[in-house]
mmCIF file of C-alpha atoms in Angstrom:
data_model
loop_
_atom_site.group_PDB
_atom_site.id
_atom_site.type_symbol
_atom_site.label_atom_id
_atom_site.label_comp_id
_atom_site.label_asym_id
_atom_site.label_seq_id
_atom_site.Cartn_x
_atom_site.Cartn_y
_atom_site.Cartn_z
ATOM 1 C CA UNK D 25 120.100 144.651 117.731
ATOM 2 C CA UNK D 26 120.303 140.934 118.669
ATOM 3 C CA UNK D 27 119.436 138.447 115.942
ATOM 4 C CA UNK D 28 116.364 136.311 116.557
ATOM 5 C CA UNK D 29 117.008 132.688 117.560
ATOM 6 C CA UNK D 30 117.488 130.323 114.689
ATOM 7 C CA UNK D 31 114.452 128.093 114.107
ATOM 8 C CA UNK D 32 116.926 125.304 113.411
ATOM 9 C CA UNK D 33 118.510 125.439 116.908
ATOM 10 C CA UNK D 34 116.612 123.058 119.167
ATOM 11 C CA UNK D 35 116.567 123.569 122.917
ATOM 12 C CA UNK D 36 118.324 120.697 124.736
ATOM 13 C CA UNK D 37 115.914 118.819 127.014
ATOM 14 C CA UNK D 38 115.792 120.189 130.563
ATOM 15 C CA UNK D 39 114.847 117.973 133.497
ATOM 16 C CA UNK D 40 113.064 119.158 136.659
ATOM 17 C CA UNK D 41 112.308 116.812 139.567
ATOM 18 C CA UNK D 42 108.691 116.671 140.671
ATOM 19 C CA UNK D 43 107.265 114.981 143.799
ATOM 20 C CA UNK D 44 104.483 113.283 141.861
ATOM 21 C CA UNK D 45 105.319 113.446 138.143
ATOM 22 C CA UNK D 46 108.793 111.984 138.803
ATOM 23 C CA UNK D 47 110.692 114.120 136.305
ATOM 24 C CA UNK D 48 109.375 116.897 134.076
ATOM 25 C CA UNK D 49 111.271 117.166 130.812
ATOM 26 C CA UNK D 50 110.838 120.196 128.536
ATOM 27 C CA UNK D 51 112.242 120.455 125.010
ATOM 28 C CA UNK D 52 111.514 121.948 121.620
ATOM 29 C CA UNK D 53 112.421 124.596 119.061
ATOM 30 C CA UNK D 54 112.179 128.390 119.539
ATOM 31 C CA UNK D 55 109.005 129.707 117.961
ATOM 32 C CA UNK D 56 107.914 126.189 117.108
ATOM 33 C CA UNK D 57 106.826 123.064 118.948
ATOM 34 C CA UNK D 58 107.753 122.742 122.629
ATOM 35 C CA UNK D 59 106.760 119.775 124.772
ATOM 36 C CA UNK D 60 106.623 118.815 128.429
ATOM 37 C CA UNK D 61 106.878 115.098 129.229
ATOM 38 C CA UNK D 62 106.508 113.509 132.678
ATOM 39 C CA UNK D 63 108.204 110.245 133.555
ATOM 40 C CA UNK D 64 105.215 108.987 135.552
ATOM 41 C CA UNK D 65 103.245 107.320 132.819
ATOM 42 C CA UNK D 66 105.690 108.444 130.087
ATOM 43 C CA UNK D 67 103.134 111.222 129.775
ATOM 44 C CA UNK D 68 102.813 114.097 127.289
ATOM 45 C CA UNK D 69 101.729 116.811 129.721
ATOM 46 C CA UNK D 70 101.929 119.815 127.410
ATOM 47 C CA UNK D 71 102.585 120.771 123.796
ATOM 48 C CA UNK D 72 102.907 124.395 122.640
ATOM 49 C CA UNK D 73 102.275 125.007 118.938
ATOM 50 C CA UNK D 74 102.019 128.255 116.902
ATOM 51 C CA UNK D 75 98.782 129.390 115.305
ATOM 52 C CA UNK D 76 98.478 131.158 111.935
ATOM 53 C CA UNK D 77 99.845 134.387 113.468
ATOM 54 C CA UNK D 78 102.720 132.640 115.215
ATOM 55 C CA UNK D 79 101.149 132.826 118.698
ATOM 56 C CA UNK D 80 101.974 129.777 120.827
ATOM 57 C CA UNK D 81 99.341 127.918 122.879
ATOM 58 C CA UNK D 82 99.317 124.663 124.821
ATOM 59 C CA UNK D 83 97.121 122.274 122.834
ATOM 60 C CA UNK D 84 97.250 119.188 125.127
ATOM 61 C CA UNK D 85 94.789 118.655 127.957
ATOM 62 C CA UNK D 86 96.160 117.805 131.411
ATOM 63 C CA UNK D 87 94.950 118.264 134.988
ATOM 64 C CA UNK D 88 96.071 121.258 137.035
ATOM 65 C CA UNK D 89 96.926 118.826 139.868
ATOM 66 C CA UNK D 90 99.228 116.086 138.445
ATOM 67 C CA UNK D 91 98.054 113.728 141.203
ATOM 68 C CA UNK D 92 94.683 113.579 139.425
ATOM 69 C CA UNK D 93 96.350 111.343 136.836
ATOM 70 C CA UNK D 94 95.972 108.597 139.412
ATOM 71 C CA UNK D 95 92.180 108.962 139.411
ATOM 72 C CA UNK D 96 89.827 110.953 137.144
ATOM 73 C CA UNK D 97 92.535 112.044 134.685
ATOM 74 C CA UNK D 98 94.350 108.736 134.648
ATOM 75 C CA UNK D 99 95.058 108.342 130.926
ATOM 76 C CA UNK D 100 95.543 111.990 129.968
ATOM 77 C CA UNK D 101 98.691 112.077 127.790
ATOM 78 C CA UNK D 102 99.944 108.715 129.099
ATOM 79 C CA UNK D 103 101.712 105.863 127.358
ATOM 80 C CA UNK D 104 99.229 103.017 127.858
ATOM 81 C CA UNK D 105 100.024 99.293 127.829
ATOM 82 C CA UNK D 106 100.832 96.482 127.776
ATOM 83 C CA UNK D 107 97.648 96.468 125.767
ATOM 84 C CA UNK D 108 95.989 99.718 124.709
ATOM 85 C CA UNK D 109 92.181 99.649 124.475
ATOM 86 C CA UNK D 110 90.013 96.757 125.710
ATOM 87 C CA UNK D 111 90.342 93.009 126.129
ATOM 88 C CA UNK D 112 86.919 91.474 126.812
ATOM 89 C CA UNK D 113 86.585 90.185 130.385
ATOM 90 C CA UNK D 114 90.393 90.402 130.636
ATOM 91 C CA UNK D 115 90.699 86.945 129.109
ATOM 92 C CA UNK D 116 92.684 85.558 126.189
ATOM 93 C CA UNK D 117 94.491 82.398 125.164
ATOM 94 C CA UNK D 118 98.006 82.247 123.805
ATOM 95 C CA UNK D 119 99.545 79.018 122.503
ATOM 96 C CA UNK D 120 96.530 77.137 123.921
ATOM 97 C CA UNK D 121 97.119 78.498 127.424
ATOM 98 C CA UNK D 122 94.406 80.696 129.019
ATOM 99 C CA UNK D 123 95.294 83.953 130.787
ATOM 100 C CA UNK D 124 93.291 86.185 133.110
ATOM 101 C CA UNK D 125 94.215 89.871 133.333
ATOM 102 C CA UNK D 126 93.265 92.414 135.955
ATOM 103 C CA UNK D 127 90.017 94.176 135.071
ATOM 104 C CA UNK D 128 88.362 97.507 135.743
ATOM 105 C CA UNK D 129 84.892 98.251 137.111
ATOM 106 C CA UNK D 130 83.076 97.091 133.962
ATOM 107 C CA UNK D 131 84.739 93.680 134.135
ATOM 108 C CA UNK D 132 87.024 94.248 131.130
ATOM 109 C CA UNK D 133 90.736 94.998 130.869
ATOM 110 C CA UNK D 134 91.342 98.579 129.667
ATOM 111 C CA UNK D 135 94.740 100.022 128.693
ATOM 112 C CA UNK D 136 96.760 97.285 130.391
ATOM 113 C CA UNK D 137 94.764 96.681 133.575
ATOM 114 C CA UNK D 138 94.310 98.234 136.975
ATOM 115 C CA UNK D 139 98.018 99.089 137.284
ATOM 116 C CA UNK D 140 99.063 99.715 133.683
ATOM 117 C CA UNK D 141 102.074 101.501 132.239
ATOM 118 C CA UNK D 142 100.397 104.865 132.820
ATOM 119 C CA UNK D 143 100.948 104.469 136.590
ATOM 120 C CA UNK D 144 104.668 103.613 136.429
ATOM 121 C CA UNK D 145 107.737 105.757 136.864
ATOM 122 C CA UNK D 146 109.764 105.342 133.682
ATOM 123 C CA UNK D 147 113.507 105.955 133.409
ATOM 124 C CA UNK D 148 114.456 108.748 131.007
ATOM 125 C CA UNK D 149 117.419 110.241 129.237
ATOM 126 C CA UNK D 150 117.756 113.205 126.921
ATOM 127 C CA UNK D 151 118.163 113.007 123.152
ATOM 128 C CA UNK D 152 119.535 116.043 121.322
ATOM 129 C CA UNK D 153 120.843 116.262 117.775
ATOM 130 C CA UNK D 154 120.847 118.968 115.072
ATOM 131 C CA UNK D 155 117.653 117.360 113.667
ATOM 132 C CA UNK D 156 115.621 116.632 116.791
ATOM 133 C CA UNK D 157 115.348 117.010 120.551
ATOM 134 C CA UNK D 158 113.455 115.026 123.167
ATOM 135 C CA UNK D 159 113.544 112.107 125.577
ATOM 136 C CA UNK D 160 113.951 108.340 125.540
ATOM 137 C CA UNK D 161 111.951 106.514 128.214
ATOM 138 C CA UNK D 162 112.469 102.926 129.461
ATOM 139 C CA UNK D 163 110.396 100.472 131.466
ATOM 140 C CA UNK D 164 110.718 96.817 132.561
ATOM 141 C CA UNK D 165 107.388 95.029 132.925
ATOM 142 C CA UNK D 166 107.964 91.749 134.814
ATOM 143 C CA UNK D 167 106.501 88.351 133.992
ATOM 144 C CA UNK D 168 102.929 88.189 135.308
ATOM 145 C CA UNK D 169 102.476 91.971 135.363
ATOM 146 C CA UNK D 170 98.648 92.480 135.379
ATOM 147 C CA UNK D 171 98.436 88.847 134.260
ATOM 148 C CA UNK D 172 100.498 89.190 131.071
ATOM 149 C CA UNK D 173 103.173 86.543 130.456
ATOM 150 C CA UNK D 174 106.863 87.257 129.896
ATOM 151 C CA UNK D 175 109.344 89.887 131.007
ATOM 152 C CA UNK D 176 108.905 92.846 128.665
ATOM 153 C CA UNK D 177 111.472 95.603 128.100
ATOM 154 C CA UNK D 178 109.935 98.710 126.561
ATOM 155 C CA UNK D 179 111.399 101.929 125.170
ATOM 156 C CA UNK D 180 109.446 104.981 124.000
ATOM 157 C CA UNK D 181 111.087 107.941 122.349
ATOM 158 C CA UNK D 182 109.298 111.281 122.177
ATOM 159 C CA UNK D 183 111.140 113.596 119.798
ATOM 160 C CA UNK D 184 110.415 116.970 118.225
ATOM 161 C CA UNK D 185 111.975 117.562 114.821
ATOM 162 C CA UNK D 186 112.963 120.928 113.430
ATOM 163 C CA UNK D 187 110.359 120.400 110.673
ATOM 164 C CA UNK D 188 107.450 120.735 113.114
ATOM 165 C CA UNK D 189 106.841 117.054 113.862
ATOM 166 C CA UNK D 190 106.355 115.212 117.141
ATOM 167 C CA UNK D 191 107.309 111.549 116.764
ATOM 168 C CA UNK D 192 106.592 108.646 119.101
ATOM 169 C CA UNK D 193 108.622 105.492 118.506
ATOM 170 C CA UNK D 194 107.840 102.342 120.525
ATOM 171 C CA UNK D 195 110.034 99.266 120.824
ATOM 172 C CA UNK D 196 109.751 96.165 123.004
ATOM 173 C CA UNK D 197 111.341 92.720 123.445
ATOM 174 C CA UNK D 198 110.207 89.763 125.516
ATOM 175 C CA UNK D 199 111.531 86.458 126.869
ATOM 176 C CA UNK D 200 108.183 84.665 126.456
ATOM 177 C CA UNK D 201 105.248 84.968 124.065
ATOM 178 C CA UNK D 202 103.046 87.860 125.123
ATOM 179 C CA UNK D 203 100.770 90.655 123.875
ATOM 180 C CA UNK D 204 101.969 94.183 123.098
ATOM 181 C CA UNK D 205 99.921 97.149 121.892
ATOM 182 C CA UNK D 206 101.193 100.596 122.887
ATOM 183 C CA UNK D 207 99.941 104.098 122.219
ATOM 184 C CA UNK D 208 99.881 107.619 123.595
ATOM 185 C CA UNK D 209 96.576 108.805 125.022
ATOM 186 C CA UNK D 210 96.863 112.589 124.649
ATOM 187 C CA UNK D 211 93.753 114.745 124.247
ATOM 188 C CA UNK D 212 94.142 117.631 121.795
ATOM 189 C CA UNK D 213 92.362 120.954 121.374
ATOM 190 C CA UNK D 214 93.939 122.956 118.566
ATOM 191 C CA UNK D 215 92.323 126.170 119.817
ATOM 192 C CA UNK D 216 94.240 125.749 123.060
ATOM 193 C CA UNK D 217 93.795 123.735 126.230
ATOM 194 C CA UNK D 218 90.880 125.104 128.267
ATOM 195 C CA UNK D 219 89.493 127.155 125.362
ATOM 196 C CA UNK D 220 86.212 125.253 125.094
ATOM 197 C CA UNK D 221 85.227 122.204 123.064
ATOM 198 C CA UNK D 222 86.497 120.752 119.794
ATOM 199 C CA UNK D 223 83.100 120.673 118.043
ATOM 200 C CA UNK D 224 84.211 123.423 115.657
ATOM 201 C CA UNK D 225 87.305 121.455 114.601
ATOM 202 C CA UNK D 226 87.314 119.609 111.300
ATOM 203 C CA UNK D 227 88.331 115.952 111.244
ATOM 204 C CA UNK D 228 89.258 113.571 108.445
ATOM 205 C CA UNK D 229 90.077 109.876 109.033
ATOM 206 C CA UNK D 230 91.615 107.775 106.261
ATOM 207 C CA UNK D 231 89.548 104.666 106.939
ATOM 208 C CA UNK D 232 87.002 102.805 104.818
ATOM 209 C CA UNK D 233 85.871 100.579 107.717
ATOM 210 C CA UNK D 234 85.188 100.943 111.445
ATOM 211 C CA UNK D 235 84.570 98.529 114.334
ATOM 212 C CA UNK D 236 81.018 98.338 115.757
ATOM 213 C CA UNK D 237 80.912 97.913 119.555
ATOM 214 C CA UNK D 238 78.430 96.924 122.233
ATOM 215 C CA UNK D 239 77.428 98.978 125.260
ATOM 216 C CA UNK D 240 80.734 98.066 126.968
ATOM 217 C CA UNK D 241 82.682 99.211 123.867
ATOM 218 C CA UNK D 242 83.701 95.623 123.083
ATOM 219 C CA UNK D 243 83.831 94.850 119.323
ATOM 220 C CA UNK D 244 80.818 93.142 117.807
ATOM 221 C CA UNK D 245 81.091 91.106 114.615
ATOM 222 C CA UNK D 246 83.043 92.149 111.549
ATOM 223 C CA UNK D 247 84.410 95.586 110.716
ATOM 224 C CA UNK D 248 81.764 97.547 108.830
ATOM 225 C CA UNK D 249 82.161 99.919 105.854
ATOM 226 C CA UNK D 250 81.897 103.567 106.871
ATOM 227 C CA UNK D 251 79.971 104.461 103.716
ATOM 228 C CA UNK D 252 76.519 105.776 104.543
ATOM 229 C CA UNK D 253 77.174 105.827 108.302
ATOM 230 C CA UNK D 254 78.064 108.383 110.992
ATOM 231 C CA UNK D 255 81.625 107.074 110.759
ATOM 232 C CA UNK D 256 82.373 108.205 107.224
ATOM 233 C CA UNK D 257 85.095 110.782 107.794
ATOM 234 C CA UNK D 258 87.014 110.202 104.578
ATOM 235 C CA UNK D 259 86.493 113.867 103.754
ATOM 236 C CA UNK D 260 87.038 116.627 106.333
ATOM 237 C CA UNK D 261 83.913 117.291 108.349
ATOM 238 C CA UNK D 262 83.129 119.626 111.197
ATOM 239 C CA UNK D 263 82.986 117.444 114.316
ATOM 240 C CA UNK D 264 79.663 118.952 115.416
ATOM 241 C CA UNK D 265 78.175 118.000 112.067
ATOM 242 C CA UNK D 266 79.668 114.519 112.218
ATOM 243 C CA UNK D 267 78.239 113.870 115.679
ATOM 244 C CA UNK D 268 74.809 115.119 114.566
ATOM 245 C CA UNK D 269 74.527 112.213 112.140
ATOM 246 C CA UNK D 270 72.194 109.344 113.042
ATOM 247 C CA UNK D 271 74.172 106.588 114.773
ATOM 248 C CA UNK D 272 76.848 108.830 116.298
ATOM 249 C CA UNK D 273 75.216 108.492 119.739
ATOM 250 C CA UNK D 274 77.079 110.335 122.473
ATOM 251 C CA UNK D 275 80.164 110.740 120.302
ATOM 252 C CA UNK D 276 82.966 108.632 118.902
ATOM 253 C CA UNK D 277 84.860 106.067 120.950
ATOM 254 C CA UNK D 278 85.513 103.700 118.068
ATOM 255 C CA UNK D 279 88.281 101.986 116.190
ATOM 256 C CA UNK D 280 88.808 102.975 112.556
ATOM 257 C CA UNK D 281 90.505 100.462 110.242
ATOM 258 C CA UNK D 282 93.340 102.244 108.440
ATOM 259 C CA UNK D 283 94.260 99.600 105.886
ATOM 260 C CA UNK D 284 96.892 96.921 105.249
ATOM 261 C CA UNK D 285 99.381 96.281 108.038
ATOM 262 C CA UNK D 286 102.691 94.476 108.112
ATOM 263 C CA UNK D 287 105.488 96.870 107.210
ATOM 264 C CA UNK D 288 107.081 99.836 108.914
ATOM 265 C CA UNK D 289 105.997 102.470 106.408
ATOM 266 C CA UNK D 290 104.209 105.505 107.790
ATOM 267 C CA UNK D 291 100.734 105.956 106.314
ATOM 268 C CA UNK D 292 98.225 108.809 106.742
ATOM 269 C CA UNK D 293 95.679 108.157 109.502
ATOM 270 C CA UNK D 294 93.879 111.434 110.219
ATOM 271 C CA UNK D 295 93.939 115.221 109.907
ATOM 272 C CA UNK D 296 92.592 117.539 112.617
ATOM 273 C CA UNK D 297 92.129 121.234 111.811
ATOM 274 C CA UNK D 298 90.914 124.214 113.846
ATOM 275 C CA UNK D 299 89.561 127.003 111.577
ATOM 276 C CA UNK D 300 89.606 129.457 114.488
ATOM 277 C CA UNK D 301 93.392 129.279 114.891
ATOM 278 C CA UNK D 302 94.607 127.787 111.625
ATOM 279 C CA UNK D 303 96.433 124.981 113.470
ATOM 280 C CA UNK D 304 96.521 121.668 111.634
ATOM 281 C CA UNK D 305 97.685 118.293 112.935
ATOM 282 C CA UNK D 306 98.272 115.373 110.598
ATOM 283 C CA UNK D 307 98.566 111.883 112.120
ATOM 284 C CA UNK D 308 100.766 109.299 110.386
ATOM 285 C CA UNK D 309 101.408 105.835 111.755
ATOM 286 C CA UNK D 310 102.630 102.302 111.149
ATOM 287 C CA UNK D 311 99.669 100.972 113.147
ATOM 288 C CA UNK D 312 96.569 99.325 111.548
ATOM 289 C CA UNK D 313 93.962 101.173 113.628
ATOM 290 C CA UNK D 314 92.996 104.538 115.043
ATOM 291 C CA UNK D 315 90.765 104.907 118.105
ATOM 292 C CA UNK D 316 88.887 108.197 117.860
ATOM 293 C CA UNK D 317 87.455 109.433 121.167
ATOM 294 C CA UNK D 318 85.629 112.761 121.285
ATOM 295 C CA UNK D 319 85.436 112.856 125.095
ATOM 296 C CA UNK D 320 81.667 112.848 125.259
ATOM 297 C CA UNK D 321 81.849 111.496 128.828
ATOM 298 C CA UNK D 322 83.843 114.433 130.223
ATOM 299 C CA UNK D 323 81.667 116.060 132.907
ATOM 300 C CA UNK D 324 83.727 118.916 134.337
ATOM 301 C CA UNK D 325 85.234 116.767 137.110
ATOM 302 C CA UNK D 326 88.789 117.411 135.892
ATOM 303 C CA UNK D 327 90.133 120.941 136.325
ATOM 304 C CA UNK D 328 92.619 121.687 133.570
ATOM 305 C CA UNK D 329 95.995 123.416 133.652
ATOM 306 C CA UNK D 330 94.451 126.770 132.837
ATOM 307 C CA UNK D 331 91.873 126.414 135.611
ATOM 308 C CA UNK D 332 89.015 125.530 133.245
ATOM 309 C CA UNK D 333 86.882 122.488 134.008
ATOM 310 C CA UNK D 334 86.922 120.015 131.126
ATOM 311 C CA UNK D 335 83.389 119.448 129.913
ATOM 312 C CA UNK D 336 82.109 117.165 127.169
ATOM 313 C CA UNK D 337 84.195 117.457 124.014
ATOM 314 C CA UNK D 338 86.983 119.462 125.649
ATOM 315 C CA UNK D 339 89.495 117.501 123.590
ATOM 316 C CA UNK D 340 89.891 114.647 121.161
ATOM 317 C CA UNK D 341 92.100 111.565 121.435
ATOM 318 C CA UNK D 342 93.478 110.017 118.249
ATOM 319 C CA UNK D 343 95.096 106.770 119.455
ATOM 320 C CA UNK D 344 97.100 104.814 116.896
ATOM 321 C CA UNK D 345 97.054 101.140 117.829
ATOM 322 C CA UNK D 346 96.083 97.542 117.099
ATOM 323 C CA UNK D 347 92.380 96.829 117.211
ATOM 324 C CA UNK D 348 90.418 96.441 120.480
ATOM 325 C CA UNK D 349 90.092 92.850 121.759
ATOM 326 C CA UNK D 350 92.212 91.573 118.860
ATOM 327 C CA UNK D 351 93.645 88.697 120.976
ATOM 328 C CA UNK D 352 90.131 87.218 120.822
ATOM 329 C CA UNK D 353 89.508 88.108 117.154
ATOM 330 C CA UNK D 354 91.610 85.822 114.920
ATOM 331 C CA UNK D 355 90.930 87.863 111.772
ATOM 332 C CA UNK D 356 92.512 91.012 113.185
ATOM 333 C CA UNK D 357 96.234 91.895 112.990
ATOM 334 C CA UNK D 358 98.015 89.907 115.685
ATOM 335 C CA UNK D 359 99.398 91.688 118.762
ATOM 336 C CA UNK D 360 101.540 88.682 119.748
ATOM 337 C CA UNK D 361 105.247 89.263 120.373
ATOM 338 C CA UNK D 362 107.614 86.299 120.708
ATOM 339 C CA UNK D 363 111.203 85.901 121.955
ATOM 340 C CA UNK D 364 113.696 86.924 119.311
ATOM 341 C CA UNK D 365 111.274 89.422 117.771
ATOM 342 C CA UNK D 366 111.092 93.150 118.338
ATOM 343 C CA UNK D 367 107.853 95.099 118.625
ATOM 344 C CA UNK D 368 108.219 98.315 116.627
ATOM 345 C CA UNK D 369 105.622 101.026 116.182
ATOM 346 C CA UNK D 370 105.876 104.633 115.116
ATOM 347 C CA UNK D 371 103.445 107.517 115.074
ATOM 348 C CA UNK D 372 104.191 111.038 113.827
ATOM 349 C CA UNK D 373 102.140 114.140 114.536
ATOM 350 C CA UNK D 374 102.885 116.718 111.839
ATOM 351 C CA UNK D 375 101.910 120.285 112.704
ATOM 352 C CA UNK D 376 101.327 123.286 110.493
ATOM 353 C CA UNK D 377 98.994 126.195 109.881
ATOM 354 C CA UNK D 378 96.796 127.351 107.023
#
């Protein structure tokens, strides 16, 4: 009888060329987390995690046709930048100089502009040690890219640890003052991609304040306390029940203020739990904010990997980041990076079961 594979022996990353995705990298640990990352967009295309009985399922949404990531599924799983989230009217000033960025249909700059990092082919190399396995991705964004100043060199590592964690580490340097705000835009369904909606999931967010927005999802005024509002998720709550509260509207697409910022210590941001499968995902980050998006605008246009059309609430995005439009909001943590400095950000997704 052959012994079962050791759970402490990670699988070295394997690379497969793909006509659209660039390269498809797969890596993970037998019986535990396994990921698929595409170099176009530095994109998390799949993530297999065990449920309470040990059965693996892919819990990340992605289109069946990878080419759809250029259109209706553009941000699914992608690394977005230079600036994640929105900059009002694509305008900001830096060191008293005004800048105009490329803008989308609503007249604002979203996730880096019309040709953001999600559209680019990143360079990649494998990382494999006794403790972790994964890929390191690199991109050069030239001066003037989408209107941003400075040449920016970016690295993103996506590593699975033998302890059941998926870690994203972002680094960047520049030769001129610029803005940097990077995140991963994966949509999760802990019952499995294509299994239905996430309304039965439970969500907790470690935030005492949130950011009110206007109809274009641009921040309005000061951050508000969550107490007594639809945004109070400090205790786990079934998402369907949370969205039934007055003021939740068509769902969440809001920034939650996680607390003090300024060091590199990981702090708890959120916990997502699926009672049906027992899967649990804890989000820890060095970032000051968390954008929670419950995909209320999904309309079945995107056909998922399993062949199921993604309807409203098919997944949830938990995007660790600086606050939306913070270049135009002096009281928010600054996203400015200057020559001689290094942008550093880290987010860890810690998986387990009940």
